[in-house]
Amino acid sequence: MERRVVITACSAITPIGHGKEQITESLLSGKSGIKPLREDELISRFIHSRVYGTVDYPVSYDFKRQHRKTMGPVAYYACQVAKEVLEQAGLPQEFVTSGNLGIAFGSIHGSPTVQRDIYKIFFEAKDKASYQVIGAVDYLKSMVHTTAVNISKMFGITGRIISSGTACTTSSQSIGYGYEAVKYGLQEAMLCGGADEYDTITVAVFDNLLACSTAFNDQPHRTPRPFDKLRDGLVVAEGAGAVMLEEYEFAKKRGATILAELIGFACNSNGGDLILPNLGGITKTLHLGLKNAGISASELDLVSAHATATKMGDIIEAQAISAVFGNHPYVIALKSYIGHTMAACGAIETIMALHMMEEGFIAPTINLEDIDERCAMIKHVQKVLQHPVKTAAIQNFAFGGVNTILLIRKFP
Amino acid sequence: MTRQEIEREIKNIFQREFEIENPGMDDDLRETYEFDSIDAIELLLEIEKLLGSELTQEEKKQAMDIRTINQICDYIERIIQIRKSSAEK
């Protein structure tokens, strides 16, 4: 049994705004969300990259103690976007708790803030009493599936739980596996997404691999620079994104607002090096995506590239896009605005594509001033285009050699 | 520690740790305040701090049936009595 899957709600907290209005305004005005890296009194002083995609505005939460007690910062982000998506979708309460709604939600490694506090106690504690400062709930706050289960608890959602933790493909997998759960009749609806909190450890990891941007430390808004000659690496960021997926007939019957149809998903792995971008693996992903969606490359209007602004990653991705999609679709790199929001990037970039689809524009890749000739074979966008988007692909690739593509189509 | 002192300390813990203001002495904590198993574990840690001594695994298990503030006070009084008897021996 194969069923159609539609998106009926979305919400994101990003370095360039919270919710559709702010995010759309920022995309249209070319606003950057990259800020100076905050000091963490631990490792930040050893990190060469001094920039971070920062949510520097207050997010107001209204969570009861019963829910707050098992939530670290990453779960706050996740539960907030989940709450907004549930409100926007308007699903009846009896459906939400019926078991027909599931959750696919993840983060790259739970809550590093809480983990850091635990390690601090662990290394500094001198006796049993000081070890006991580690609370009974600290594991629940910090574990890798903390986002999914806190959402489940807060809203009484009793369907299946999928908690992908595949670094940069975490939330694109969440949406993809949520799509498959609905498509094959395992659930009527899935609340899908990803979140990551402010974390300097992730910056240190990429910094040690020489993958982080360092050349624009004094001008954060000028980096990252996907596909640009002066690009010098990625910028780690925080944020969250969530979408509601529903079976088409179910959504239609209840009169839901349909934002777009999710027409395809593919995921594969490179089966080799865990870090280096892999042209063969990525090319295969794009082919699989088209096949899964049942469309040809010529039907694609827009590609949201993973494009982290690393030297080799952007070239390999441009080659794969060129080989599979040709020079027809517009290609944009949304990380140029917000940095790399890690587990959230697939969901946030899908949501941004939904906003463009709904409003009929294509946001350019900012900081793309001088296109690297090795990336020039695809159709870059350097200024805002008032252009309808009917079909879009969202590409994400992760450490570990995991590749995903999501394909969405304007509805109807 | 008198019964009144125990009550006062427990109410302080409920206010400080669980954001539960002035609970009724015989209110069912689970039903009235959504006090759950995670809270119960946290409460046992607070009781250990209050007593200045560790609870045994058996004593902790006994606490799992507690439902009201009055029962918590009974439990603490009982533990204090056991500690006192052991010390006298």
XYZ file of C-alpha atoms in Angstrom:
501
model
C 0.000 0.000 0.000
C 1.449 3.365 -1.042
C -0.305 6.541 0.062
C 0.284 10.214 -0.665
C 1.907 12.265 2.076
C 1.329 15.985 2.621
C 2.850 18.622 4.872
C 0.212 20.454 6.887
C 2.263 22.560 9.295
C 5.827 23.729 9.887
C 7.780 25.817 12.335
C 11.413 26.723 12.907
C 13.635 28.542 15.366
C 16.705 29.724 13.468
C 19.534 32.254 13.743
C 17.592 34.504 11.339
C 14.229 34.318 13.038
C 11.465 32.312 14.621
C 8.444 31.442 12.506
C 7.508 32.065 8.910
C 7.201 35.845 8.956
C 10.639 36.544 10.457
C 12.409 33.860 8.441
C 10.876 34.974 5.143
C 11.752 38.600 5.862
C 15.358 37.623 6.631
C 15.652 35.530 3.474
C 14.333 38.410 1.371
C 16.656 40.948 2.974
C 19.769 38.756 2.972
C 20.174 38.857 6.745
C 22.954 36.759 8.258
C 22.509 34.992 11.602
C 26.226 34.437 12.170
C 27.598 36.042 15.342
C 30.874 35.968 17.313
C 31.443 32.692 19.190
C 30.480 32.983 22.869
C 33.071 32.219 25.534
C 32.264 29.010 27.406
C 35.012 29.150 30.056
C 36.192 25.740 28.917
C 37.299 25.082 25.356
C 36.205 28.097 23.330
C 39.551 29.871 23.863
C 41.330 27.003 22.055
C 39.057 27.106 18.997
C 40.333 28.913 15.920
C 36.889 29.538 14.445
C 35.306 32.473 16.284
C 31.878 32.482 14.625
C 28.562 30.750 15.352
C 25.045 30.725 13.890
C 23.313 32.076 16.963
C 19.705 32.345 18.110
C 20.361 35.676 19.838
C 16.742 36.671 20.494
C 14.589 35.464 23.381
C 12.281 32.533 22.740
C 9.413 32.554 25.207
C 8.440 29.193 26.592
C 5.393 28.250 28.599
C 6.133 24.718 29.780
C 4.890 23.230 33.048
C 7.400 21.992 35.641
C 6.281 18.428 34.975
C 7.675 18.793 31.482
C 10.603 21.120 32.166
C 12.189 18.749 34.647
C 13.322 16.303 31.946
C 14.317 18.907 29.360
C 17.726 20.286 28.486
C 18.060 23.261 26.106
C 17.741 21.043 23.015
C 14.396 19.681 24.234
C 13.133 23.236 24.850
C 13.778 24.013 21.192
C 12.226 20.738 20.050
C 9.105 21.001 22.202
C 8.538 24.623 21.202
C 8.547 23.939 17.439
C 6.507 20.771 18.029
C 3.947 22.783 19.997
C 3.689 25.351 17.215
C 3.296 22.660 14.575
C 0.556 20.897 16.547
C -1.288 24.198 17.019
C -0.920 25.080 13.345
C -2.018 21.643 12.116
C -5.101 21.765 14.327
C -5.322 18.001 14.754
C -8.051 17.015 17.224
C -6.734 16.121 20.692
C -8.229 12.614 20.528
C -6.240 11.987 17.347
C -2.987 13.313 18.861
C -3.176 10.750 21.671
C -4.733 7.938 19.616
C -1.552 6.144 18.559
C -2.094 7.159 14.932
C 0.335 10.062 15.282
C 4.019 9.226 15.663
C 7.187 11.200 16.182
C 10.446 11.222 14.237
C 12.753 13.708 15.897
C 16.434 13.851 16.794
C 19.523 15.779 17.742
C 23.160 15.002 17.052
C 24.037 14.062 20.620
C 21.259 15.027 23.042
C 22.083 17.943 25.291
C 25.808 18.743 25.470
C 25.084 21.451 28.053
C 23.687 18.878 30.477
C 26.406 16.360 29.574
C 29.047 18.987 30.296
C 27.531 19.632 33.739
C 27.590 15.892 34.474
C 31.251 15.581 33.432
C 32.131 18.593 35.537
C 30.635 16.926 38.614
C 32.280 13.632 37.678
C 35.756 15.111 37.457
C 35.460 17.514 40.365
C 33.539 15.381 42.871
C 35.592 14.232 45.838
C 33.060 12.222 47.806
C 29.754 10.433 47.460
C 27.713 13.475 48.462
C 29.141 15.576 45.653
C 28.497 12.781 43.113
C 24.869 12.808 44.193
C 24.476 16.259 42.700
C 23.994 14.365 39.435
C 20.211 14.298 39.330
C 17.917 11.420 38.550
C 16.699 13.311 35.499
C 20.062 14.261 34.009
C 20.123 11.253 31.701
C 16.598 12.056 30.474
C 17.724 15.586 29.689
C 20.905 14.578 27.918
C 20.184 11.305 26.090
C 20.222 11.154 22.316
C 16.441 10.684 21.969
C 15.585 13.373 24.525
C 13.835 15.550 21.908
C 11.480 12.830 20.671
C 10.438 11.515 24.065
C 9.970 14.922 25.644
C 7.650 15.827 22.758
C 5.826 12.540 23.304
C 5.418 13.233 27.027
C 4.404 16.864 26.683
C 1.645 16.240 24.143
C 0.632 12.682 25.044
C 1.608 11.352 21.627
C 1.523 7.551 21.707
C 2.456 6.442 18.199
C 5.829 5.176 17.044
C 9.050 6.951 17.996
C 11.955 7.261 15.579
C 14.995 9.144 16.823
C 17.636 9.433 14.180
C 21.017 10.667 15.359
C 22.999 10.772 12.137
C 24.691 14.156 12.539
C 23.777 16.484 9.663
C 21.142 14.130 8.194
C 19.293 13.697 11.494
C 16.215 15.726 10.628
C 16.165 14.982 6.905
C 16.059 11.318 7.943
C 13.357 12.164 10.491
C 11.212 13.646 7.740
C 12.119 10.830 5.341
C 11.356 8.030 7.770
C 8.212 9.846 8.877
C 7.221 10.038 5.216
C 7.733 6.299 4.806
C 5.738 5.547 7.979
C 2.760 7.461 6.565
C 3.248 6.365 2.957
C 3.189 2.671 3.875
C 0.254 2.974 6.265
C 2.097 2.527 9.564
C 0.860 5.878 10.898
C -1.747 8.401 9.757
C 0.501 11.320 10.678
C 4.057 11.947 11.840
C 5.519 14.940 13.656
C 9.066 15.177 12.305
C 12.124 17.342 12.803
C 15.359 17.979 14.588
C 17.046 20.356 16.979
C 20.448 21.262 18.312
C 21.433 23.653 21.070
C 24.390 26.045 21.357
C 27.457 23.858 21.683
C 31.156 24.631 21.401
C 32.197 20.952 21.384
C 30.789 20.549 17.876
C 32.764 23.613 16.792
C 35.931 22.126 18.311
C 35.414 18.860 16.418
C 35.085 20.565 13.020
C 37.815 23.047 13.950
C 40.243 20.191 14.619
C 39.368 18.736 11.238
C 40.211 22.106 9.646
C 36.625 22.251 8.368
C 35.521 25.429 10.194
C 35.622 28.954 8.837
C 38.354 31.099 10.411
C 39.091 33.804 7.861
C 36.080 35.955 8.742
C 36.290 35.887 12.530
C 36.108 39.672 12.632
C 33.248 39.847 10.084
C 30.918 36.981 11.037
C 28.188 37.981 8.563
C 30.580 37.334 5.638
C 30.794 33.605 6.354
C 29.953 30.833 5.506
C 30.385 31.385 1.758
C 29.024 28.321 -0.076
C 30.342 27.956 -3.647
C 32.356 31.208 -3.345
C 36.066 31.338 -4.156
C 36.839 32.683 -0.684
C 34.896 30.026 1.223
C 36.942 28.559 4.031
C 34.690 26.189 5.890
C 31.463 25.734 7.740
C 29.984 27.682 10.631
C 28.289 25.631 13.349
C 24.831 26.848 14.371
C 21.866 26.120 16.633
C 18.160 25.856 15.929
C 15.148 23.614 15.474
C 12.617 22.744 12.834
C 9.464 20.611 12.751
C 6.884 19.627 10.169
C 3.610 17.718 10.373
C 3.192 14.984 7.785
C -0.254 13.531 7.154
C -1.772 11.011 4.813
C -3.388 12.993 2.004
C -6.940 11.628 2.213
C -6.963 12.040 5.984
C -5.747 15.648 5.710
C -8.240 16.430 2.931
C -11.147 14.906 4.824
C -10.497 17.004 7.907
C -10.041 20.163 5.835
C -6.385 20.708 6.764
C -4.340 23.417 5.074
C -1.879 21.594 2.839
C 1.441 23.424 2.470
C 2.992 20.958 0.020
C 3.154 17.313 -0.921
C 6.211 15.307 0.105
C 6.735 13.297 -3.054
C 10.014 11.525 -2.457
C 12.844 10.587 -0.151
C 16.050 8.673 -0.558
C 18.851 7.772 1.783
C 22.015 5.819 1.201
C 25.535 5.580 2.568
C 28.940 5.880 1.007
C 30.177 2.640 2.484
C 33.682 3.986 2.880
C 35.398 7.057 4.290
C 33.391 8.539 7.144
C 34.406 12.153 6.557
C 35.317 12.879 2.951
C 32.525 13.849 0.539
C 31.835 11.084 -1.940
C 30.743 11.904 -5.485
C 29.547 8.384 -6.244
C 27.463 8.154 -3.087
C 25.866 11.575 -3.476
C 25.158 11.079 -7.193
C 23.403 7.838 -6.349
C 21.318 9.601 -3.683
C 20.053 12.164 -6.168
C 19.152 9.454 -8.709
C 17.351 7.468 -6.003
C 15.432 10.576 -4.966
C 14.129 11.222 -8.467
C 13.176 7.577 -8.828
C 11.380 7.523 -5.490
C 9.439 10.672 -6.385
C 8.704 9.347 -9.852
C 9.813 12.547 -11.561
C 12.457 13.525 -14.086
C 15.231 16.021 -13.411
C 13.564 18.523 -15.760
C 10.608 18.810 -13.359
C 12.813 20.166 -10.595
C 12.751 23.971 -10.146
C 14.886 24.368 -7.065
C 17.655 22.536 -5.248
C 18.482 23.443 -1.667
C 22.050 22.204 -1.539
C 23.713 20.898 1.609
C 26.613 23.250 0.727
C 28.394 23.763 4.032
C 31.092 25.927 2.377
C 33.935 23.464 2.799
C 36.479 23.418 -0.017
C 35.806 19.920 -1.326
C 32.230 19.371 -0.175
C 30.809 22.164 -2.330
C 32.709 21.042 -5.429
C 31.584 17.422 -5.083
C 27.972 18.500 -4.518
C 28.037 20.836 -7.532
C 29.404 17.993 -9.662
C 26.655 15.639 -8.461
C 23.905 18.219 -9.081
C 25.280 18.907 -12.549
C 25.532 15.202 -13.375
C 22.011 14.316 -12.240
C 19.919 17.493 -12.576
C 21.931 19.361 -15.204
C 21.900 23.137 -15.370
C 18.126 23.442 -15.201
C 17.121 23.896 -11.526
C 18.111 26.904 -9.454
C 20.575 25.948 -6.717
C 20.720 27.748 -3.380
C 22.713 27.263 -0.167
C 20.622 28.252 2.842
C 23.473 27.683 5.283
C 24.877 30.964 3.978
C 22.225 32.679 6.177
C 22.171 30.538 9.288
C 25.285 28.377 9.303
C 25.116 24.651 9.820
C 22.334 23.914 12.293
C 23.479 20.287 12.472
C 20.589 17.970 13.418
C 18.092 20.683 12.533
C 19.431 21.592 9.100
C 17.329 19.206 7.000
C 14.105 20.318 8.660
C 14.946 24.025 8.690
C 16.027 24.013 5.042
C 12.865 22.109 4.071
C 10.779 24.694 5.936
C 12.589 27.569 4.210
C 11.897 25.907 0.842
C 8.223 25.590 1.857
C 8.109 29.322 2.638
C 9.627 30.142 -0.767
C 7.176 27.804 -2.465
C 4.270 29.431 -0.686
C 5.422 33.014 -1.310
C 6.750 32.505 -4.854
C 10.348 33.593 -4.466
C 13.822 32.064 -4.417
C 16.256 33.308 -1.789
C 19.800 33.734 -3.073
C 22.937 32.220 -1.618
C 24.387 35.124 0.346
C 28.137 35.753 0.451
C 28.347 34.237 -3.021
C 30.272 37.064 -4.662
C 32.790 35.273 -6.828
C 31.690 31.795 -7.880
C 34.421 29.165 -7.712
C 34.822 27.995 -11.331
C 34.839 24.400 -10.069
C 31.270 24.963 -8.808
C 30.132 27.131 -11.720
C 28.419 24.434 -13.799
C 25.149 24.725 -11.856
C 22.563 27.535 -11.810
C 23.435 29.657 -8.766
C 21.141 32.356 -7.425
C 22.847 35.588 -6.318
C 19.871 37.881 -5.883
C 16.252 37.408 -4.837
C 14.170 35.946 -7.649
C 10.414 36.411 -7.789
C 9.863 33.015 -9.291
C 7.306 30.264 -8.646
C 8.659 27.041 -7.185
C 6.653 23.951 -8.016
C 9.085 21.179 -7.154
C 12.096 21.395 -4.857
C 14.794 19.045 -3.611
C 16.448 19.392 -0.224
C 19.848 17.692 0.010
C 21.757 16.838 3.181
C 24.900 14.821 3.761
C 26.423 13.749 7.060
C 29.596 12.677 8.762
C 29.652 8.927 8.606
C 28.886 8.983 4.895
C 25.094 9.286 5.132
C 23.267 11.044 2.288
C 19.625 12.101 2.008
C 17.337 13.911 -0.389
C 13.754 15.055 0.193
C 11.499 16.154 -2.668
C 8.512 18.425 -2.128
C 5.874 19.694 -4.546
C 3.568 22.680 -4.316
C -0.019 21.705 -3.583
C -2.245 21.399 -5.522
C 13.371 16.669 64.707
C 9.703 17.184 65.670
C 6.756 16.309 63.448
C 6.139 20.023 62.875
C 9.741 20.581 61.795
C 9.555 17.646 59.388
C 6.339 19.002 57.881
C 7.897 22.428 57.450
C 11.026 21.002 55.811
C 9.017 18.794 53.449
C 6.807 21.701 52.402
C 9.934 23.766 51.759
C 11.338 20.972 49.584
C 8.085 20.758 47.638
C 8.102 24.487 47.037
C 11.793 24.716 46.161
C 12.309 21.532 44.148
C 8.882 20.766 42.718
C 7.208 24.196 42.513
C 4.291 22.820 44.539
C 2.996 25.489 46.908
C 1.518 24.473 50.245
C 0.163 21.019 49.324
C -2.632 19.570 51.470
C -1.362 17.037 53.999
C -3.567 14.266 52.610
C -3.688 15.276 48.946
C -2.802 12.442 46.564
C 0.437 13.879 45.179
C 0.249 11.957 41.920
C -3.340 12.846 41.130
C -3.308 16.413 42.439
C 0.177 17.589 41.450
C 1.350 15.052 38.824
C 4.118 14.013 41.219
C 5.676 11.036 39.434
C 8.380 8.391 39.826
C 11.113 10.813 38.739
C 9.999 13.265 41.422
C 9.965 10.458 43.986
C 13.638 9.672 43.271
C 14.530 13.365 43.592
C 12.571 13.534 46.860
C 14.541 10.604 48.314
C 17.796 12.483 47.614
C 16.361 15.493 49.460
C 15.295 13.293 52.371
C 18.844 11.902 52.611
C 20.155 15.475 52.793
C 17.580 16.287 55.466
C 18.487 13.247 57.551
C 22.206 13.631 56.956
C 22.404 9.909 56.227
C 21.927 7.544 53.337
C 18.763 5.517 52.869
C 19.199 1.804 52.263
C 17.834 0.224 49.067
C 15.121 -1.426 51.169
C 14.119 1.893 52.744
C 13.974 3.490 49.305
C 11.733 0.730 47.991
C 9.386 1.220 50.949
C 8.997 4.867 49.957
C 7.607 3.998 46.525
C 4.096 3.429 47.900
C 3.903 6.849 49.522
C 1.122 9.070 48.152
C 0.677 12.000 50.583
C 2.697 14.546 52.578
C 1.444 12.949 55.792
C 2.798 9.583 54.620
C 6.152 11.223 53.798
C 6.301 12.637 57.319
C 5.408 9.222 58.785
C 8.151 7.654 56.691
C 10.784 10.161 57.851
C 9.729 9.788 61.498
C 10.061 6.023 61.148
C 13.558 6.297 59.616
C 14.649 8.688 62.365
C 13.386 6.197 64.942
C 15.272 3.323 63.293
C 18.494 5.385 63.200
C 18.006 6.355 66.843
C 17.434 2.738 67.941
C 20.529 1.587 66.025
C 22.632 4.310 67.619
C 21.417 3.323 71.142
C 22.416 -0.296 70.546
